Amino acid sequence: MTMNYTVTEVNLNHTEWWTDRIKAVPYDSLMTYFLIIDYIIIVPIIVGNLLILISICRYQRLRTRMHILIGNLAVSDLLLGAIFIPYDILFMTNLEFTSNMYICLTRTALLYTFLGASVLNLLAISFERYISIIHPLYPWEHSKFILVGIISASWIFSATLGLLPLLGWNNWETGMPCDMALVLTKPYRNLIFLFYLLSLIANFVMYVKVVRSALRHIRAIEAHPSLKSNSVPVNIVSLSRPTKKNYKKTKLMMLLLGVFALCWGPYMILVFIDNFFLEESSDLMTARKFVSALGMLNSGLNWIIFGLKNSTFRSAFKDILTCGHASSEGSLWTSTTC
């Protein structure tokens, strides 16, 4: 298999920001690195997210609202590893695909659909944590329907966002390299960045309110050290065991969000500065590929975070990987069949 790929000059008369040709550069060594990265990260992404889904499906203790939303996040991560990365590998090893508009735009559609679903899933988890902590008496009688609605809406919105270029919102011209900055319109790239930024801001605001609530609860307990839990007034929520567990879960989800922001942040920042400040070049195309690989790596980190930071998931993973021989919780586990 040979990959003597060079980025050639492209004439984009309709695009003012494209004024210079992209310099020809050999891609053999770079493509080899990208392929190695894809092959390495695909295994932990698929295996890890399957572990999460099997754990939620198999054990009753992992059927809470938060865990169901985590499962939906695992689905988006799993699809990125099982569909987008193999497609990306096929794309890089069959470079004649770059001349086909639909194959090129499908690659973009898959990436932004799964990325959009992950962003919205994290937002849904943040909202669930916010309601659980700030409004603990919120009636969840119809939580099953609410969850189905949230999950359905997240996928419909993300699929619509990802499919927009395929539906005509693109700059495609014959002979154009299949690169995001060329084939996607500037308004669409701005929309992607704005969607990511606003979602992170919404997450941040909700978690700030949760942390402030936690600090108020702690100060309330410290101000009444002699009060027992059954004598605390109704308007003072004590840090009982369930409440402590709620905050522990919230800290875990904040860590998950932070890792997501660190992994996908460089990609989104590059999208932003590329739109307004940088002139397109082969170096910039290479940089985009590296930071997108960092973003995809995030899909293989969540299960590791759960395994290290959450004892329930850790026990479930051990139980599954050892066919039930490593479970130390005995009857506490309720195994079910999906």
PDB file of C-alpha atoms in Angstrom, residues 101-297:
ATOM      1  CA  MET A 101     -17.849  14.804  -2.253  1.00  0.00           C
ATOM      2  CA  TYR A 102     -20.242  12.460  -0.461  1.00  0.00           C
ATOM      3  CA  ILE A 103     -17.519  10.257   1.015  1.00  0.00           C
ATOM      4  CA  CYS A 104     -15.686  13.353   2.221  1.00  0.00           C
ATOM      5  CA  LEU A 105     -18.758  15.011   3.737  1.00  0.00           C
ATOM      6  CA  THR A 106     -19.935  11.753   5.329  1.00  0.00           C
ATOM      7  CA  ARG A 107     -16.670  11.701   7.279  1.00  0.00           C
ATOM      8  CA  THR A 108     -17.419  15.173   8.619  1.00  0.00           C
ATOM      9  CA  ALA A 109     -21.057  14.280   9.306  1.00  0.00           C
ATOM     10  CA  LEU A 110     -20.081  11.245  11.391  1.00  0.00           C
ATOM     11  CA  LEU A 111     -17.557  13.210  13.447  1.00  0.00           C
ATOM     12  CA  TYR A 112     -19.872  16.101  14.275  1.00  0.00           C
ATOM     13  CA  THR A 113     -22.872  13.850  14.917  1.00  0.00           C
ATOM     14  CA  PHE A 114     -21.021  11.796  17.522  1.00  0.00           C
ATOM     15  CA  LEU A 115     -19.221  14.830  18.963  1.00  0.00           C
ATOM     16  CA  GLY A 116     -22.507  16.720  19.197  1.00  0.00           C
ATOM     17  CA  ALA A 117     -24.142  13.775  20.950  1.00  0.00           C
ATOM     18  CA  SER A 118     -21.296  13.649  23.485  1.00  0.00           C
ATOM     19  CA  VAL A 119     -21.584  17.381  24.183  1.00  0.00           C
ATOM     20  CA  LEU A 120     -25.348  17.146  24.691  1.00  0.00           C
ATOM     21  CA  ASN A 121     -25.033  14.019  26.829  1.00  0.00           C
ATOM     22  CA  LEU A 122     -22.611  15.807  29.144  1.00  0.00           C
ATOM     23  CA  LEU A 123     -25.031  18.722  29.290  1.00  0.00           C
ATOM     24  CA  ALA A 124     -27.880  16.349  30.175  1.00  0.00           C
ATOM     25  CA  ILE A 125     -25.779  14.757  32.930  1.00  0.00           C
ATOM     26  CA  SER A 126     -24.953  18.205  34.317  1.00  0.00           C
ATOM     27  CA  PHE A 127     -28.648  19.085  34.310  1.00  0.00           C
ATOM     28  CA  GLU A 128     -29.507  15.859  36.150  1.00  0.00           C
ATOM     29  CA  ARG A 129     -26.832  16.586  38.771  1.00  0.00           C
ATOM     30  CA  TYR A 130     -28.094  20.172  39.084  1.00  0.00           C
ATOM     31  CA  ILE A 131     -31.676  19.039  39.711  1.00  0.00           C
ATOM     32  CA  SER A 132     -30.597  16.308  42.141  1.00  0.00           C
ATOM     33  CA  ILE A 133     -28.542  18.714  44.273  1.00  0.00           C
ATOM     34  CA  ILE A 134     -30.306  22.065  43.952  1.00  0.00           C
ATOM     35  CA  HIS A 135     -33.872  20.739  43.757  1.00  0.00           C
ATOM     36  CA  PRO A 136     -33.757  17.372  45.567  1.00  0.00           C
ATOM     37  CA  LEU A 137     -37.546  17.331  45.997  1.00  0.00           C
ATOM     38  CA  TYR A 138     -38.184  17.653  42.260  1.00  0.00           C
ATOM     39  CA  PRO A 139     -40.882  15.116  41.277  1.00  0.00           C
ATOM     40  CA  TRP A 140     -39.358  12.430  39.039  1.00  0.00           C
ATOM     41  CA  GLU A 141     -42.511  10.317  38.718  1.00  0.00           C
ATOM     42  CA  HIS A 142     -42.213  10.434  34.942  1.00  0.00           C
ATOM     43  CA  SER A 143     -38.414  10.240  34.865  1.00  0.00           C
ATOM     44  CA  LYS A 144     -38.458   7.399  32.331  1.00  0.00           C
ATOM     45  CA  PHE A 145     -40.314   9.553  29.800  1.00  0.00           C
ATOM     46  CA  ILE A 146     -38.113  12.544  30.602  1.00  0.00           C
ATOM     47  CA  LEU A 147     -34.959  10.497  30.002  1.00  0.00           C
ATOM     48  CA  VAL A 148     -36.300   9.090  26.737  1.00  0.00           C
ATOM     49  CA  GLY A 149     -37.138  12.628  25.623  1.00  0.00           C
ATOM     50  CA  ILE A 150     -33.699  13.985  26.559  1.00  0.00           C
ATOM     51  CA  ILE A 151     -31.862  11.116  24.875  1.00  0.00           C
ATOM     52  CA  SER A 152     -34.000  11.300  21.723  1.00  0.00           C
ATOM     53  CA  ALA A 153     -33.620  15.078  21.474  1.00  0.00           C
ATOM     54  CA  SER A 154     -29.834  14.872  21.880  1.00  0.00           C
ATOM     55  CA  TRP A 155     -29.499  12.438  18.982  1.00  0.00           C
ATOM     56  CA  ILE A 156     -31.954  14.240  16.711  1.00  0.00           C
ATOM     57  CA  PHE A 157     -30.198  17.574  17.257  1.00  0.00           C
ATOM     58  CA  SER A 158     -26.667  16.181  16.860  1.00  0.00           C
ATOM     59  CA  ALA A 159     -27.616  14.208  13.719  1.00  0.00           C
ATOM     60  CA  THR A 160     -29.188  17.326  12.209  1.00  0.00           C
ATOM     61  CA  LEU A 161     -26.074  19.340  13.047  1.00  0.00           C
ATOM     62  CA  GLY A 162     -23.803  16.712  11.506  1.00  0.00           C
ATOM     63  CA  LEU A 163     -25.872  16.283   8.333  1.00  0.00           C
ATOM     64  CA  LEU A 164     -26.077  19.979   7.405  1.00  0.00           C
ATOM     65  CA  PRO A 165     -22.984  19.887   5.128  1.00  0.00           C
ATOM     66  CA  LEU A 166     -24.339  16.800   3.321  1.00  0.00           C
ATOM     67  CA  LEU A 167     -27.620  18.626   2.802  1.00  0.00           C
ATOM     68  CA  GLY A 168     -25.879  21.430   0.920  1.00  0.00           C
ATOM     69  CA  TRP A 169     -24.165  23.696   3.450  1.00  0.00           C
ATOM     70  CA  ASN A 170     -20.638  23.181   2.081  1.00  0.00           C
ATOM     71  CA  ASN A 171     -17.930  24.684  -0.136  1.00  0.00           C
ATOM     72  CA  TRP A 172     -17.150  21.554  -2.107  1.00  0.00           C
ATOM     73  CA  GLU A 173     -15.486  21.933  -5.509  1.00  0.00           C
ATOM     74  CA  THR A 174     -13.964  19.274  -7.736  1.00  0.00           C
ATOM     75  CA  GLY A 175     -10.287  18.708  -6.938  1.00  0.00           C
ATOM     76  CA  MET A 176     -10.534  20.189  -3.470  1.00  0.00           C
ATOM     77  CA  PRO A 177      -8.625  18.437  -0.641  1.00  0.00           C
ATOM     78  CA  CYS A 178     -11.024  16.913   1.866  1.00  0.00           C
ATOM     79  CA  ASP A 179     -10.112  19.227   4.725  1.00  0.00           C
ATOM     80  CA  MET A 180     -12.562  20.758   7.163  1.00  0.00           C
ATOM     81  CA  ALA A 181     -11.457  24.356   6.572  1.00  0.00           C
ATOM     82  CA  LEU A 182     -12.027  23.969   2.840  1.00  0.00           C
ATOM     83  CA  VAL A 183     -15.164  21.888   2.457  1.00  0.00           C
ATOM     84  CA  LEU A 184     -17.134  23.396   5.350  1.00  0.00           C
ATOM     85  CA  THR A 185     -18.474  26.929   5.192  1.00  0.00           C
ATOM     86  CA  LYS A 186     -17.215  29.491   7.660  1.00  0.00           C
ATOM     87  CA  PRO A 187     -20.700  30.044   9.182  1.00  0.00           C
ATOM     88  CA  TYR A 188     -21.053  26.295   9.777  1.00  0.00           C
ATOM     89  CA  ARG A 189     -17.672  26.099  11.507  1.00  0.00           C
ATOM     90  CA  ASN A 190     -18.661  29.092  13.628  1.00  0.00           C
ATOM     91  CA  LEU A 191     -21.887  27.282  14.518  1.00  0.00           C
ATOM     92  CA  ILE A 192     -19.935  24.213  15.670  1.00  0.00           C
ATOM     93  CA  PHE A 193     -17.647  26.346  17.830  1.00  0.00           C
ATOM     94  CA  LEU A 194     -20.568  28.328  19.281  1.00  0.00           C
ATOM     95  CA  PHE A 195     -22.471  25.122  20.085  1.00  0.00           C
ATOM     96  CA  TYR A 196     -19.436  23.713  21.908  1.00  0.00           C
ATOM     97  CA  LEU A 197     -18.737  26.979  23.765  1.00  0.00           C
ATOM     98  CA  LEU A 198     -22.327  27.574  24.900  1.00  0.00           C
ATOM     99  CA  SER A 199     -22.625  23.975  26.084  1.00  0.00           C
ATOM    100  CA  LEU A 200     -19.477  24.311  28.180  1.00  0.00           C
ATOM    101  CA  ILE A 201     -20.713  27.603  29.635  1.00  0.00           C
ATOM    102  CA  ALA A 202     -24.056  26.022  30.555  1.00  0.00           C
ATOM    103  CA  ASN A 203     -22.232  23.104  32.197  1.00  0.00           C
ATOM    104  CA  PHE A 204     -19.973  25.494  34.082  1.00  0.00           C
ATOM    105  CA  VAL A 205     -22.890  27.590  35.370  1.00  0.00           C
ATOM    106  CA  MET A 206     -24.762  24.532  36.642  1.00  0.00           C
ATOM    107  CA  TYR A 207     -21.726  23.083  38.400  1.00  0.00           C
ATOM    108  CA  VAL A 208     -20.897  26.464  39.972  1.00  0.00           C
ATOM    109  CA  LYS A 209     -24.393  26.518  41.463  1.00  0.00           C
ATOM    110  CA  VAL A 210     -23.932  22.941  42.700  1.00  0.00           C
ATOM    111  CA  VAL A 211     -20.595  23.780  44.362  1.00  0.00           C
ATOM    112  CA  ARG A 212     -22.067  26.909  45.987  1.00  0.00           C
ATOM    113  CA  SER A 213     -24.930  24.805  47.315  1.00  0.00           C
ATOM    114  CA  ALA A 214     -22.461  22.295  48.736  1.00  0.00           C
ATOM    115  CA  LEU A 215     -20.500  25.045  50.474  1.00  0.00           C
ATOM    116  CA  ARG A 216     -23.697  26.440  52.005  1.00  0.00           C
ATOM    117  CA  HIS A 217     -24.583  22.993  53.334  1.00  0.00           C
ATOM    118  CA  ILE A 218     -21.121  22.561  54.823  1.00  0.00           C
ATOM    119  CA  ARG A 219     -21.283  25.976  56.510  1.00  0.00           C
ATOM    120  CA  ALA A 220     -24.739  25.119  57.867  1.00  0.00           C
ATOM    121  CA  ILE A 221     -23.422  21.928  59.444  1.00  0.00           C
ATOM    122  CA  GLU A 222     -20.345  23.688  60.849  1.00  0.00           C
ATOM    123  CA  ALA A 223     -22.564  26.405  62.339  1.00  0.00           C
ATOM    124  CA  HIS A 224     -24.673  23.776  64.164  1.00  0.00           C
ATOM    125  CA  PRO A 225     -22.161  21.108  65.233  1.00  0.00           C
ATOM    126  CA  SER A 226     -24.318  19.983  68.146  1.00  0.00           C
ATOM    127  CA  LEU A 227     -27.361  19.273  66.012  1.00  0.00           C
ATOM    128  CA  LYS A 228     -28.093  15.693  65.103  1.00  0.00           C
ATOM    129  CA  SER A 229     -29.382  14.876  61.668  1.00  0.00           C
ATOM    130  CA  ASN A 230     -32.943  14.313  62.908  1.00  0.00           C
ATOM    131  CA  SER A 231     -33.066  17.740  64.558  1.00  0.00           C
ATOM    132  CA  VAL A 232     -31.845  19.840  61.656  1.00  0.00           C
ATOM    133  CA  PRO A 233     -34.548  22.254  60.424  1.00  0.00           C
ATOM    134  CA  VAL A 234     -36.213  21.502  57.117  1.00  0.00           C
ATOM    135  CA  ASN A 235     -34.484  24.426  55.421  1.00  0.00           C
ATOM    136  CA  ILE A 236     -31.032  23.093  56.341  1.00  0.00           C
ATOM    137  CA  VAL A 237     -30.065  20.046  54.315  1.00  0.00           C
ATOM    138  CA  SER A 238     -27.616  17.936  56.286  1.00  0.00           C
ATOM    139  CA  LEU A 239     -24.798  16.040  54.662  1.00  0.00           C
ATOM    140  CA  SER A 240     -26.359  12.649  55.171  1.00  0.00           C
ATOM    141  CA  ARG A 241     -24.978   9.593  53.434  1.00  0.00           C
ATOM    142  CA  PRO A 242     -27.220   9.926  50.329  1.00  0.00           C
ATOM    143  CA  THR A 243     -26.297  13.619  50.050  1.00  0.00           C
ATOM    144  CA  LYS A 244     -22.590  12.840  50.323  1.00  0.00           C
ATOM    145  CA  LYS A 245     -23.012  10.228  47.606  1.00  0.00           C
ATOM    146  CA  ASN A 246     -24.744  12.821  45.431  1.00  0.00           C
ATOM    147  CA  TYR A 247     -21.843  15.235  45.788  1.00  0.00           C
ATOM    148  CA  LYS A 248     -19.353  12.453  45.141  1.00  0.00           C
ATOM    149  CA  LYS A 249     -21.155  11.573  41.917  1.00  0.00           C
ATOM    150  CA  THR A 250     -21.211  15.249  40.973  1.00  0.00           C
ATOM    151  CA  LYS A 251     -17.448  15.583  41.507  1.00  0.00           C
ATOM    152  CA  LEU A 252     -16.951  12.570  39.243  1.00  0.00           C
ATOM    153  CA  MET A 253     -19.043  14.136  36.490  1.00  0.00           C
ATOM    154  CA  MET A 254     -17.165  17.434  36.868  1.00  0.00           C
ATOM    155  CA  LEU A 255     -13.938  15.499  36.327  1.00  0.00           C
ATOM    156  CA  LEU A 256     -15.467  13.872  33.247  1.00  0.00           C
ATOM    157  CA  LEU A 257     -16.457  17.272  31.856  1.00  0.00           C
ATOM    158  CA  GLY A 258     -13.003  18.697  32.585  1.00  0.00           C
ATOM    159  CA  VAL A 259     -11.267  15.883  30.714  1.00  0.00           C
ATOM    160  CA  PHE A 260     -13.660  16.344  27.785  1.00  0.00           C
ATOM    161  CA  ALA A 261     -12.878  20.082  27.666  1.00  0.00           C
ATOM    162  CA  LEU A 262      -9.130  19.415  27.779  1.00  0.00           C
ATOM    163  CA  CYS A 263      -9.328  16.861  24.967  1.00  0.00           C
ATOM    164  CA  TRP A 264     -11.661  18.699  22.589  1.00  0.00           C
ATOM    165  CA  GLY A 265     -10.733  22.251  23.637  1.00  0.00           C
ATOM    166  CA  PRO A 266      -7.606  22.499  21.430  1.00  0.00           C
ATOM    167  CA  TYR A 267      -9.603  21.325  18.417  1.00  0.00           C
ATOM    168  CA  MET A 268     -12.341  23.900  18.970  1.00  0.00           C
ATOM    169  CA  ILE A 269      -9.836  26.674  19.674  1.00  0.00           C
ATOM    170  CA  LEU A 270      -8.065  25.836  16.416  1.00  0.00           C
ATOM    171  CA  VAL A 271     -11.401  25.923  14.579  1.00  0.00           C
ATOM    172  CA  PHE A 272     -12.023  29.400  15.995  1.00  0.00           C
ATOM    173  CA  ILE A 273      -8.627  30.954  15.301  1.00  0.00           C
ATOM    174  CA  ASP A 274      -8.502  29.273  11.898  1.00  0.00           C
ATOM    175  CA  ASN A 275     -11.756  30.997  10.955  1.00  0.00           C
ATOM    176  CA  PHE A 276     -10.564  34.489  11.818  1.00  0.00           C
ATOM    177  CA  PHE A 277      -6.800  34.741  12.204  1.00  0.00           C
ATOM    178  CA  LEU A 278      -4.882  32.052  10.309  1.00  0.00           C
ATOM    179  CA  GLU A 279      -4.082  31.576   6.649  1.00  0.00           C
ATOM    180  CA  GLU A 280      -4.738  28.057   5.426  1.00  0.00           C
ATOM    181  CA  SER A 281      -1.614  25.918   5.005  1.00  0.00           C
ATOM    182  CA  SER A 282      -0.484  22.300   5.037  1.00  0.00           C
ATOM    183  CA  ASP A 283       0.909  22.805   8.565  1.00  0.00           C
ATOM    184  CA  LEU A 284      -2.508  23.928   9.776  1.00  0.00           C
ATOM    185  CA  MET A 285      -4.153  20.886   8.184  1.00  0.00           C
ATOM    186  CA  THR A 286      -1.660  18.662  10.005  1.00  0.00           C
ATOM    187  CA  ALA A 287      -2.284  20.462  13.304  1.00  0.00           C
ATOM    188  CA  ARG A 288      -6.034  19.915  12.914  1.00  0.00           C
ATOM    189  CA  LYS A 289      -5.479  16.205  12.456  1.00  0.00           C
ATOM    190  CA  PHE A 290      -3.365  15.963  15.612  1.00  0.00           C
ATOM    191  CA  VAL A 291      -5.809  17.878  17.809  1.00  0.00           C
ATOM    192  CA  SER A 292      -8.763  15.896  16.428  1.00  0.00           C
ATOM    193  CA  ALA A 293      -6.900  12.712  17.417  1.00  0.00           C
ATOM    194  CA  LEU A 294      -6.575  14.146  20.944  1.00  0.00           C
ATOM    195  CA  GLY A 295     -10.315  14.781  20.947  1.00  0.00           C
ATOM    196  CA  MET A 296     -11.111  11.238  19.832  1.00  0.00           C
ATOM    197  CA  LEU A 297      -8.889   9.905  22.595  1.00  0.00           C
TER     198      LEU A 297
END
